[in-house]
Amino acid sequence: MQRGSEGPLEVDLSELSGRSYRCIENCALCCLCQPELLPDEEARFRADPRLAEGVTDRHISSEVKGAALKLRGAHGSCWFLAGRRCRIYGDRPHFCRAFPVSVFVGWRVQLNANLSCRGIGLPGERLEDVGKGLLEEYGDSRLRDELKAAGRVFSDFVKNCREAWVAQSFSSLRDAGRALGDELMDGIGLSRVLTYAETGRTAQNSPARDIVKKVRRTEPEADIEERALIDGTELFDLHDLSLLPIYLDENLTWRIFRLVGRKIVGYELAEDGGTKETSSTDPDEVELLPMGAGAKEAMKEYLGTVNSRDCFLGHAAYLCDSENYDYNLAQVYLGALANNALDLWWRASFLAHLKGKDSLGRPEVREGIVFFDMDLLDLPTIGAFI
Ligand code: SF4
Ligand code: SF4
């Protein structure tokens, strides 16, 4: 908590606390995410011919407006990466200096750790110090301005929910998510939550225990294996390679997967966007693998992190709004949590399948998280990453 001229500014650093980090030489995973330039950075980049050659007005995501760094080729790494080294390291933009920490502004400021970064957990800098450094850089008045703008969006959202009789307190959503932790790692439990998300009419402002009771009384009608297969296959069914999820494997090879006909084809990705085919998998052969105790523990810890992320709550709010407030917020929130648990389970199973494994332990779930977290933090949300 920091104190400013207008009272306390609420800052949540809990996701960073206790974690350390060291950047891994030759990783450069974050150099595959096209960095946006802040307005003052854009001016600095455009004024220097060496930096200006890497600036573009086009971002791979049509949602992102403004200046960004070019990619090498249509879907390669950042323009300035060569031999997995940054050619402008001392001048790299804010996005690159902040990674793997991100600052989300909603009804408060919350800092998140991008768990796709393999440097997290290595001895090195304390992530909390990295986060505090970023907040210092932003300064109190910018954070307050961002909070005012995001706070208005959240207030409008809550007002819309109340008018549609679908509101829930944020704490009841999180308490329900926590109470359902075991169900989210089990086929029947996931089926119950997903069926509840579609059919479980819930009264506005229900306490968490009533929401949980409703979920547990729901007949599990959703076919989890079928959903996992459809969602897992759709994940790779994109024509534009730059939009495909990236997996940085244990040997620091960048991997992408794409649906070609009825096969999921794996490629090694090069800096210039070149691809080399390395695997071909029949998606029908990928099953949700059974989880051992270590896998369940890792999954539960991770889902606990997701459940406490404000950007994830903002994502549920975004979904609720795009579904015209037709569903109670508890249904939308728990449905999103279950869909993400299923996505992670499927990705961990897919990667384990490629290695010929038939069950998941903690290391396999960890690989799933490396493959998944970057995409989760990229989901559309109300509020803003700054
Ligand atoms: S993903 Fe993490 S370890 Fe890899 S280059 Fe980026 S900050 Fe370093
Ligand atoms: S500017 Fe440097 S650090 Fe940033 S994405 Fe490009 S190559 Fe990577």
Tab-separated table of C-alpha atoms and ligand atoms in Angstrom:
chain	number	residue	atom	x	y	z
A	1	MET	CA	0.000	0.000	0.000
A	2	GLN	CA	1.431	3.420	-0.912
A	3	ARG	CA	0.229	6.734	0.397
A	4	GLY	CA	-0.310	9.718	-1.843
A	5	SER	CA	-1.959	13.084	-1.658
A	6	GLU	CA	-5.437	11.618	-2.216
A	7	GLY	CA	-5.237	8.807	0.316
A	8	PRO	CA	-3.942	5.299	-0.041
A	9	LEU	CA	-3.258	3.804	-3.460
A	10	GLU	CA	-4.029	0.110	-3.290
A	11	VAL	CA	-1.281	-2.019	-4.811
A	12	ASP	CA	-1.283	-5.819	-4.709
A	13	LEU	CA	2.180	-7.355	-5.082
A	14	SER	CA	1.253	-10.751	-3.636
A	15	GLU	CA	1.748	-12.669	-6.922
A	16	LEU	CA	5.366	-11.505	-7.042
A	17	SER	CA	6.280	-12.002	-3.428
A	18	GLY	CA	8.601	-14.894	-2.672
A	19	ARG	CA	9.512	-15.357	-6.349
A	20	SER	CA	12.936	-14.671	-7.804
A	21	TYR	CA	13.942	-14.358	-11.419
A	22	ARG	CA	16.971	-14.421	-13.712
A	23	CYS	CA	16.826	-13.851	-17.468
A	24	ILE	CA	18.101	-16.915	-19.354
A	25	GLU	CA	20.667	-16.365	-22.068
A	26	ASN	CA	19.416	-17.497	-25.510
A	27	CYS	CA	15.784	-17.708	-24.399
A	28	ALA	CA	14.299	-14.550	-25.986
A	29	LEU	CA	10.742	-15.885	-25.687
A	30	CYS	CA	9.532	-12.395	-24.848
A	31	CYS	CA	11.104	-11.115	-28.088
A	32	LEU	CA	8.375	-13.041	-29.927
A	33	CYS	CA	5.684	-10.808	-28.413
A	34	GLN	CA	5.577	-7.684	-30.522
A	35	PRO	CA	6.395	-4.789	-28.142
A	36	GLU	CA	4.215	-1.678	-28.264
A	37	LEU	CA	5.936	1.688	-27.857
A	38	LEU	CA	4.760	4.192	-25.275
A	39	PRO	CA	4.231	7.724	-26.677
A	40	ASP	CA	7.539	9.070	-25.290
A	41	GLU	CA	9.367	5.965	-26.546
A	42	GLU	CA	7.902	6.407	-29.991
A	43	ALA	CA	9.352	9.920	-30.169
A	44	ARG	CA	12.755	8.649	-28.974
A	45	PHE	CA	12.754	5.751	-31.474
A	46	ARG	CA	11.652	7.861	-34.435
A	47	ALA	CA	14.346	10.463	-33.715
A	48	ASP	CA	17.195	7.943	-33.965
A	49	PRO	CA	17.716	6.358	-37.439
A	50	ARG	CA	19.174	3.176	-35.874
A	51	LEU	CA	16.004	2.713	-33.785
A	52	ALA	CA	13.558	4.177	-36.309
A	53	GLU	CA	14.190	1.361	-38.825
A	54	GLY	CA	12.479	-1.042	-36.404
A	55	VAL	CA	9.294	0.999	-35.831
A	56	THR	CA	5.967	0.164	-37.434
A	57	ASP	CA	2.398	1.395	-37.115
A	58	ARG	CA	1.031	-2.100	-37.561
A	59	HIS	CA	0.652	-4.588	-34.737
A	60	ILE	CA	-0.105	-8.295	-35.251
A	61	SER	CA	-3.171	-7.804	-33.080
A	62	SER	CA	-5.741	-5.597	-34.796
A	63	GLU	CA	-6.890	-4.507	-31.307
A	64	VAL	CA	-3.577	-2.758	-30.630
A	65	LYS	CA	-3.299	0.725	-32.085
A	66	GLY	CA	-0.214	2.940	-32.189
A	67	ALA	CA	3.475	2.389	-32.779
A	68	ALA	CA	5.196	-0.931	-32.135
A	69	LEU	CA	8.396	-2.729	-33.082
A	70	LYS	CA	8.488	-4.548	-36.417
A	71	LEU	CA	8.720	-8.292	-36.665
A	72	ARG	CA	11.322	-10.095	-38.710
A	73	GLY	CA	9.350	-11.510	-41.631
A	74	ALA	CA	5.605	-11.996	-41.274
A	75	HIS	CA	5.801	-13.949	-38.027
A	76	GLY	CA	9.368	-13.969	-36.763
A	77	SER	CA	10.883	-12.335	-33.701
A	78	CYS	CA	11.337	-8.658	-32.958
A	79	TRP	CA	13.236	-6.751	-35.655
A	80	PHE	CA	16.091	-6.064	-33.260
A	81	LEU	CA	16.802	-9.657	-32.279
A	82	ALA	CA	19.874	-11.295	-33.838
A	83	GLY	CA	21.314	-14.608	-32.677
A	84	ARG	CA	18.849	-14.412	-29.737
A	85	ARG	CA	20.493	-11.187	-28.595
A	86	CYS	CA	18.943	-7.748	-28.511
A	87	ARG	CA	20.796	-5.332	-30.799
A	88	ILE	CA	19.458	-2.310	-28.871
A	89	TYR	CA	19.603	-3.687	-25.349
A	90	GLY	CA	20.388	-0.359	-23.652
A	91	ASP	CA	17.575	1.324	-25.608
A	92	ARG	CA	14.976	-1.448	-25.448
A	93	PRO	CA	11.443	-0.246	-24.734
A	94	HIS	CA	9.554	-0.404	-21.470
A	95	PHE	CA	7.697	-3.596	-22.462
A	96	CYS	CA	10.989	-5.500	-22.716
A	97	ARG	CA	12.430	-4.070	-19.501
A	98	ALA	CA	9.296	-4.927	-17.542
A	99	PHE	CA	8.932	-8.536	-18.737
A	100	PRO	CA	8.109	-10.929	-17.003
A	101	VAL	CA	6.212	-8.537	-14.708
A	102	SER	CA	3.056	-6.800	-15.817
A	103	VAL	CA	1.054	-4.093	-14.114
A	104	PHE	CA	-2.721	-4.380	-14.310
A	105	VAL	CA	-4.974	-1.518	-13.352
A	106	GLY	CA	-8.577	-2.271	-12.492
A	107	TRP	CA	-10.213	-1.159	-9.254
A	108	ARG	CA	-6.689	-1.293	-7.760
A	109	VAL	CA	-3.171	-1.841	-9.098
A	110	GLN	CA	-2.058	-5.468	-9.241
A	111	LEU	CA	1.234	-6.883	-10.469
A	112	ASN	CA	1.399	-10.233	-12.253
A	113	ALA	CA	4.254	-12.583	-13.094
A	114	ASN	CA	4.220	-14.095	-16.576
A	115	LEU	CA	4.732	-17.773	-15.755
A	116	SER	CA	5.643	-18.625	-19.348
A	117	CYS	CA	9.042	-17.144	-18.499
A	118	ARG	CA	11.395	-19.955	-17.526
A	119	GLY	CA	13.585	-17.454	-15.688
A	120	ILE	CA	11.012	-17.228	-12.887
A	121	GLY	CA	12.083	-19.419	-9.997
A	122	LEU	CA	15.804	-19.158	-10.796
A	123	PRO	CA	17.952	-17.451	-8.175
A	124	GLY	CA	18.398	-13.803	-9.076
A	125	GLU	CA	16.411	-10.611	-8.648
A	126	ARG	CA	13.394	-10.581	-6.355
A	127	LEU	CA	10.330	-10.106	-8.559
A	128	GLU	CA	8.810	-7.880	-5.915
A	129	ASP	CA	11.756	-5.487	-6.318
A	130	VAL	CA	11.308	-5.532	-10.096
A	131	GLY	CA	7.638	-4.700	-9.577
A	132	LYS	CA	8.348	-1.900	-7.124
A	133	GLY	CA	10.873	-0.458	-9.582
A	134	LEU	CA	8.198	-0.401	-12.282
A	135	LEU	CA	5.732	1.374	-10.008
A	136	GLU	CA	8.383	3.987	-9.171
A	137	GLU	CA	8.938	4.488	-12.878
A	138	TYR	CA	5.222	5.076	-13.510
A	139	GLY	CA	4.930	7.454	-10.598
A	140	ASP	CA	2.010	8.036	-8.293
A	141	SER	CA	0.131	10.517	-10.440
A	142	ARG	CA	0.116	8.354	-13.597
A	143	LEU	CA	-1.069	5.351	-11.580
A	144	ARG	CA	-3.851	7.449	-10.082
A	145	ASP	CA	-4.938	8.684	-13.522
A	146	GLU	CA	-4.980	5.123	-14.890
A	147	LEU	CA	-6.909	3.959	-11.821
A	148	LYS	CA	-9.534	6.644	-12.264
A	149	ALA	CA	-10.109	5.625	-15.885
A	150	ALA	CA	-10.201	1.875	-15.152
A	151	GLY	CA	-12.276	2.397	-11.989
A	152	ARG	CA	-14.968	4.072	-14.109
A	153	VAL	CA	-15.083	1.053	-16.445
A	154	PHE	CA	-15.447	-1.341	-13.511
A	155	SER	CA	-18.165	0.845	-11.908
A	156	ASP	CA	-20.113	0.877	-15.177
A	157	PHE	CA	-19.735	-2.878	-15.388
A	158	VAL	CA	-21.070	-3.408	-11.841
A	159	LYS	CA	-23.965	-1.036	-12.553
A	160	ASN	CA	-24.856	-2.973	-15.732
A	161	CYS	CA	-24.710	-6.256	-13.803
A	162	ARG	CA	-27.065	-4.909	-11.138
A	163	GLU	CA	-29.542	-3.639	-13.704
A	164	ALA	CA	-29.552	-7.078	-15.361
A	165	TRP	CA	-29.826	-8.842	-11.966
A	166	VAL	CA	-26.649	-10.835	-12.571
A	167	ALA	CA	-24.280	-9.137	-10.089
A	168	GLN	CA	-22.048	-10.945	-7.593
A	169	SER	CA	-19.456	-9.589	-5.227
A	170	PHE	CA	-15.907	-10.186	-6.476
A	171	SER	CA	-15.034	-11.845	-3.170
A	172	SER	CA	-17.875	-14.391	-3.518
A	173	LEU	CA	-16.600	-15.314	-7.005
A	174	ARG	CA	-13.103	-15.899	-5.700
A	175	ASP	CA	-14.289	-17.785	-2.631
A	176	ALA	CA	-16.389	-20.050	-4.867
A	177	GLY	CA	-13.432	-20.554	-7.251
A	178	ARG	CA	-11.216	-21.494	-4.302
A	179	ALA	CA	-13.797	-23.874	-2.814
A	180	LEU	CA	-14.127	-25.626	-6.185
A	181	GLY	CA	-10.353	-26.092	-6.541
A	182	ASP	CA	-10.524	-29.912	-6.467
A	183	GLU	CA	-13.464	-30.083	-8.879
A	184	LEU	CA	-11.481	-28.030	-11.425
A	185	MET	CA	-8.886	-30.811	-11.714
A	186	ASP	CA	-11.254	-33.661	-12.255
A	187	GLY	CA	-13.298	-34.624	-15.341
A	188	ILE	CA	-16.645	-34.954	-13.542
A	189	GLY	CA	-16.045	-31.803	-11.483
A	190	LEU	CA	-15.118	-29.794	-14.585
A	191	SER	CA	-18.193	-31.114	-16.347
A	192	ARG	CA	-20.355	-29.975	-13.430
A	193	VAL	CA	-18.855	-26.479	-13.427
A	194	LEU	CA	-19.211	-26.122	-17.207
A	195	THR	CA	-22.805	-27.388	-17.130
A	196	TYR	CA	-23.538	-24.981	-14.257
A	197	ALA	CA	-22.037	-22.153	-16.319
A	198	GLU	CA	-24.617	-22.801	-19.030
A	199	THR	CA	-27.682	-23.785	-17.055
A	200	GLY	CA	-27.291	-22.980	-13.359
A	201	ARG	CA	-29.556	-20.001	-12.843
A	202	THR	CA	-28.173	-18.109	-9.873
A	203	ALA	CA	-29.709	-15.304	-7.829
A	204	GLN	CA	-27.976	-11.927	-7.796
A	205	ASN	CA	-25.558	-11.460	-4.884
A	206	SER	CA	-25.546	-15.086	-3.784
A	207	PRO	CA	-23.038	-15.946	-1.088
A	208	ALA	CA	-20.162	-18.182	-2.224
A	209	ARG	CA	-21.494	-21.194	-0.320
A	210	ASP	CA	-24.806	-21.047	-2.258
A	211	ILE	CA	-22.958	-20.808	-5.567
A	212	VAL	CA	-20.790	-23.807	-4.651
A	213	LYS	CA	-23.857	-25.766	-3.518
A	214	LYS	CA	-25.536	-25.062	-6.865
A	215	VAL	CA	-22.468	-26.253	-8.782
A	216	ARG	CA	-22.255	-29.454	-6.753
A	217	ARG	CA	-25.944	-30.184	-7.339
A	218	THR	CA	-25.597	-29.779	-11.117
A	219	GLU	CA	-25.760	-32.929	-13.251
A	220	PRO	CA	-22.430	-33.166	-15.118
A	221	GLU	CA	-23.650	-33.091	-18.710
A	222	ALA	CA	-20.705	-31.482	-20.514
A	223	ASP	CA	-18.498	-33.994	-22.358
A	224	ILE	CA	-15.038	-32.979	-21.168
A	225	GLU	CA	-12.968	-35.127	-23.544
A	226	GLU	CA	-14.950	-33.859	-26.517
A	227	ARG	CA	-14.640	-30.218	-25.409
A	228	ALA	CA	-10.930	-30.589	-24.799
A	229	LEU	CA	-10.479	-32.041	-28.271
A	230	ILE	CA	-12.538	-29.325	-29.983
A	231	ASP	CA	-10.929	-26.447	-28.029
A	232	GLY	CA	-7.444	-27.944	-28.278
A	233	THR	CA	-7.775	-28.371	-32.033
A	234	GLU	CA	-9.265	-24.897	-32.540
A	235	LEU	CA	-6.321	-23.440	-30.661
A	236	PHE	CA	-4.053	-24.402	-33.531
A	237	ASP	CA	-6.511	-23.747	-36.344
A	238	LEU	CA	-5.141	-20.354	-37.387
A	239	HIS	CA	-3.852	-19.351	-40.781
A	240	ASP	CA	-1.654	-16.512	-39.494
A	241	LEU	CA	1.372	-18.106	-37.793
A	242	SER	CA	2.084	-14.955	-35.777
A	243	LEU	CA	-1.143	-15.535	-33.829
A	244	LEU	CA	-0.400	-19.143	-32.842
A	245	PRO	CA	0.529	-19.872	-29.222
A	246	ILE	CA	4.270	-20.266	-28.692
A	247	TYR	CA	5.856	-22.931	-26.553
A	248	LEU	CA	9.434	-22.502	-25.400
A	249	ASP	CA	10.625	-26.023	-24.698
A	250	GLU	CA	13.196	-27.135	-22.089
A	251	ASN	CA	16.006	-26.724	-24.665
A	252	LEU	CA	14.882	-23.155	-25.414
A	253	THR	CA	13.582	-24.128	-28.857
A	254	TRP	CA	10.639	-21.997	-29.968
A	255	ARG	CA	7.800	-24.253	-31.045
A	256	ILE	CA	4.481	-23.586	-32.696
A	257	PHE	CA	1.725	-26.016	-33.652
A	258	ARG	CA	-0.770	-25.660	-36.422
A	259	LEU	CA	-3.767	-27.642	-37.596
A	260	VAL	CA	-3.113	-28.893	-41.139
A	261	GLY	CA	-5.990	-31.025	-42.427
A	262	ARG	CA	-6.689	-33.445	-39.569
A	263	LYS	CA	-3.194	-33.303	-38.050
A	264	ILE	CA	-1.547	-30.978	-35.544
A	265	VAL	CA	1.805	-30.251	-37.145
A	266	GLY	CA	4.653	-29.032	-34.914
A	267	TYR	CA	7.315	-26.621	-36.183
A	268	GLU	CA	10.516	-25.178	-34.870
A	269	LEU	CA	10.370	-21.419	-35.334
A	270	ALA	CA	13.420	-19.373	-36.373
A	271	GLU	CA	14.073	-15.673	-35.729
A	272	ASP	CA	13.351	-14.748	-39.339
A	273	GLY	CA	9.988	-16.534	-39.150
A	274	GLY	CA	11.251	-19.640	-40.968
A	275	THR	CA	9.719	-22.938	-39.854
A	276	LYS	CA	10.946	-26.516	-39.816
A	277	GLU	CA	8.424	-29.321	-39.382
A	278	THR	CA	9.230	-31.518	-36.398
A	279	SER	CA	6.103	-33.509	-35.533
A	280	SER	CA	2.670	-34.519	-36.740
A	281	THR	CA	-0.010	-35.639	-34.300
A	282	ASP	CA	-3.487	-37.012	-34.726
A	283	PRO	CA	-5.535	-34.932	-32.228
A	284	ASP	CA	-7.887	-37.897	-31.671
A	285	GLU	CA	-4.964	-39.669	-30.026
A	286	VAL	CA	-4.409	-36.909	-27.447
A	287	GLU	CA	-6.297	-37.764	-24.265
A	288	LEU	CA	-6.593	-35.819	-21.039
A	289	LEU	CA	-3.922	-37.694	-19.108
A	290	PRO	CA	-4.457	-38.753	-15.502
A	291	MET	CA	-2.825	-36.449	-12.948
A	292	GLY	CA	-0.676	-37.724	-10.119
A	293	ALA	CA	-0.502	-35.985	-6.728
A	294	GLY	CA	2.330	-33.633	-7.850
A	295	ALA	CA	0.407	-32.650	-10.988
A	296	LYS	CA	-2.727	-31.868	-8.977
A	297	GLU	CA	-0.767	-29.823	-6.506
A	298	ALA	CA	0.873	-27.798	-9.320
A	299	MET	CA	-2.459	-27.324	-11.074
A	300	LYS	CA	-4.183	-26.228	-7.879
A	301	GLU	CA	-1.441	-23.698	-7.097
A	302	TYR	CA	-1.670	-22.279	-10.601
A	303	LEU	CA	-5.475	-22.090	-10.636
A	304	GLY	CA	-5.225	-20.363	-7.247
A	305	THR	CA	-3.022	-17.726	-8.899
A	306	VAL	CA	-5.481	-17.316	-11.776
A	307	ASN	CA	-8.370	-17.029	-9.315
A	308	SER	CA	-6.632	-14.147	-7.561
A	309	ARG	CA	-5.723	-12.221	-10.729
A	310	ASP	CA	-7.699	-9.027	-11.235
A	311	CYS	CA	-7.107	-9.262	-15.001
A	312	PHE	CA	-8.873	-12.638	-14.966
A	313	LEU	CA	-11.831	-11.154	-13.159
A	314	GLY	CA	-11.694	-8.391	-15.753
A	315	HIS	CA	-11.764	-11.078	-18.431
A	316	ALA	CA	-14.927	-12.617	-16.932
A	317	ALA	CA	-16.415	-9.109	-16.866
A	318	TYR	CA	-15.499	-8.690	-20.549
A	319	LEU	CA	-17.237	-12.016	-21.350
A	320	CYS	CA	-20.295	-11.087	-19.295
A	321	ASP	CA	-20.568	-7.816	-21.194
A	322	SER	CA	-20.091	-9.477	-24.590
A	323	GLU	CA	-22.856	-11.947	-23.681
A	324	ASN	CA	-25.172	-9.002	-22.967
A	325	TYR	CA	-25.439	-9.796	-19.252
A	326	ASP	CA	-27.591	-12.836	-20.074
A	327	TYR	CA	-25.763	-15.015	-17.529
A	328	ASN	CA	-25.100	-14.473	-13.858
A	329	LEU	CA	-21.552	-13.286	-13.228
A	330	ALA	CA	-20.848	-16.378	-11.095
A	331	GLN	CA	-21.722	-18.612	-14.061
A	332	VAL	CA	-19.508	-16.612	-16.399
A	333	TYR	CA	-16.605	-16.450	-13.953
A	334	LEU	CA	-16.619	-20.120	-12.965
A	335	GLY	CA	-17.191	-21.149	-16.593
A	336	ALA	CA	-14.096	-19.147	-17.626
A	337	LEU	CA	-12.081	-20.686	-14.794
A	338	ALA	CA	-13.165	-24.190	-15.825
A	339	ASN	CA	-12.458	-23.546	-19.511
A	340	ASN	CA	-8.972	-22.360	-18.652
A	341	ALA	CA	-8.353	-25.345	-16.365
A	342	LEU	CA	-9.417	-27.619	-19.213
A	343	ASP	CA	-7.213	-25.772	-21.715
A	344	LEU	CA	-4.202	-26.117	-19.414
A	345	TRP	CA	-4.927	-29.803	-18.772
A	346	TRP	CA	-5.206	-30.411	-22.509
A	347	ARG	CA	-1.996	-28.508	-23.358
A	348	ALA	CA	-0.044	-30.348	-20.628
A	349	SER	CA	-1.438	-33.659	-21.955
A	350	PHE	CA	-0.603	-32.721	-25.544
A	351	LEU	CA	3.030	-31.899	-24.699
A	352	ALA	CA	3.329	-35.068	-22.589
A	353	HIS	CA	1.825	-37.084	-25.465
A	354	LEU	CA	4.549	-35.755	-27.785
A	355	LYS	CA	7.096	-37.183	-25.359
A	356	GLY	CA	5.316	-40.550	-25.215
A	357	LYS	CA	4.113	-40.104	-21.606
A	358	ASP	CA	0.837	-41.511	-20.372
A	359	SER	CA	0.335	-39.556	-17.148
A	360	LEU	CA	1.046	-36.101	-15.764
A	361	GLY	CA	3.326	-35.251	-12.864
A	362	ARG	CA	4.379	-31.829	-11.589
A	363	PRO	CA	6.966	-31.311	-14.420
A	364	GLU	CA	4.369	-31.988	-17.139
A	365	VAL	CA	1.905	-29.515	-15.607
A	366	ARG	CA	4.754	-27.011	-15.325
A	367	GLU	CA	5.330	-27.382	-19.101
A	368	GLY	CA	1.621	-26.838	-19.664
A	369	ILE	CA	1.822	-23.609	-17.642
A	370	VAL	CA	4.862	-22.421	-19.641
A	371	PHE	CA	2.802	-23.005	-22.799
A	372	PHE	CA	-0.363	-21.462	-21.375
A	373	ASP	CA	0.227	-18.516	-19.071
A	374	MET	CA	1.313	-16.042	-21.735
A	375	ASP	CA	-1.971	-16.636	-23.555
A	376	LEU	CA	-4.006	-16.345	-20.376
A	377	LEU	CA	-2.443	-12.965	-19.593
A	378	ASP	CA	-3.311	-11.899	-23.126
A	379	LEU	CA	-7.051	-12.595	-22.840
A	380	PRO	CA	-9.346	-9.635	-23.477
A	381	THR	CA	-10.215	-7.910	-20.212
A	382	ILE	CA	-11.758	-4.751	-18.830
A	383	GLY	CA	-9.216	-2.635	-16.984
A	384	ALA	CA	-5.791	-2.237	-18.563
A	385	PHE	CA	-2.218	-3.483	-18.559
A	386	ILE	CA	-0.004	-0.410	-18.562
B	1	SF4	S1	11.061	-15.034	-21.290
B	1	SF4	FE1	12.078	-14.596	-19.344
B	1	SF4	S2	14.008	-15.736	-19.399
B	1	SF4	FE2	13.227	-15.622	-21.485
B	1	SF4	S3	14.243	-13.833	-22.360
B	1	SF4	FE3	12.258	-13.155	-21.581
B	1	SF4	S4	12.656	-12.442	-19.500
B	1	SF4	FE4	14.441	-13.670	-20.137
B	2	SF4	S1	13.788	-4.638	-28.375
B	2	SF4	FE1	15.279	-6.168	-27.820
B	2	SF4	S2	14.537	-7.035	-25.909
B	2	SF4	FE2	12.845	-5.960	-26.857
B	2	SF4	S3	11.724	-7.505	-28.035
B	2	SF4	FE3	13.197	-6.506	-29.402
B	2	SF4	S4	14.997	-7.785	-29.336
B	2	SF4	FE4	13.757	-8.331	-27.566
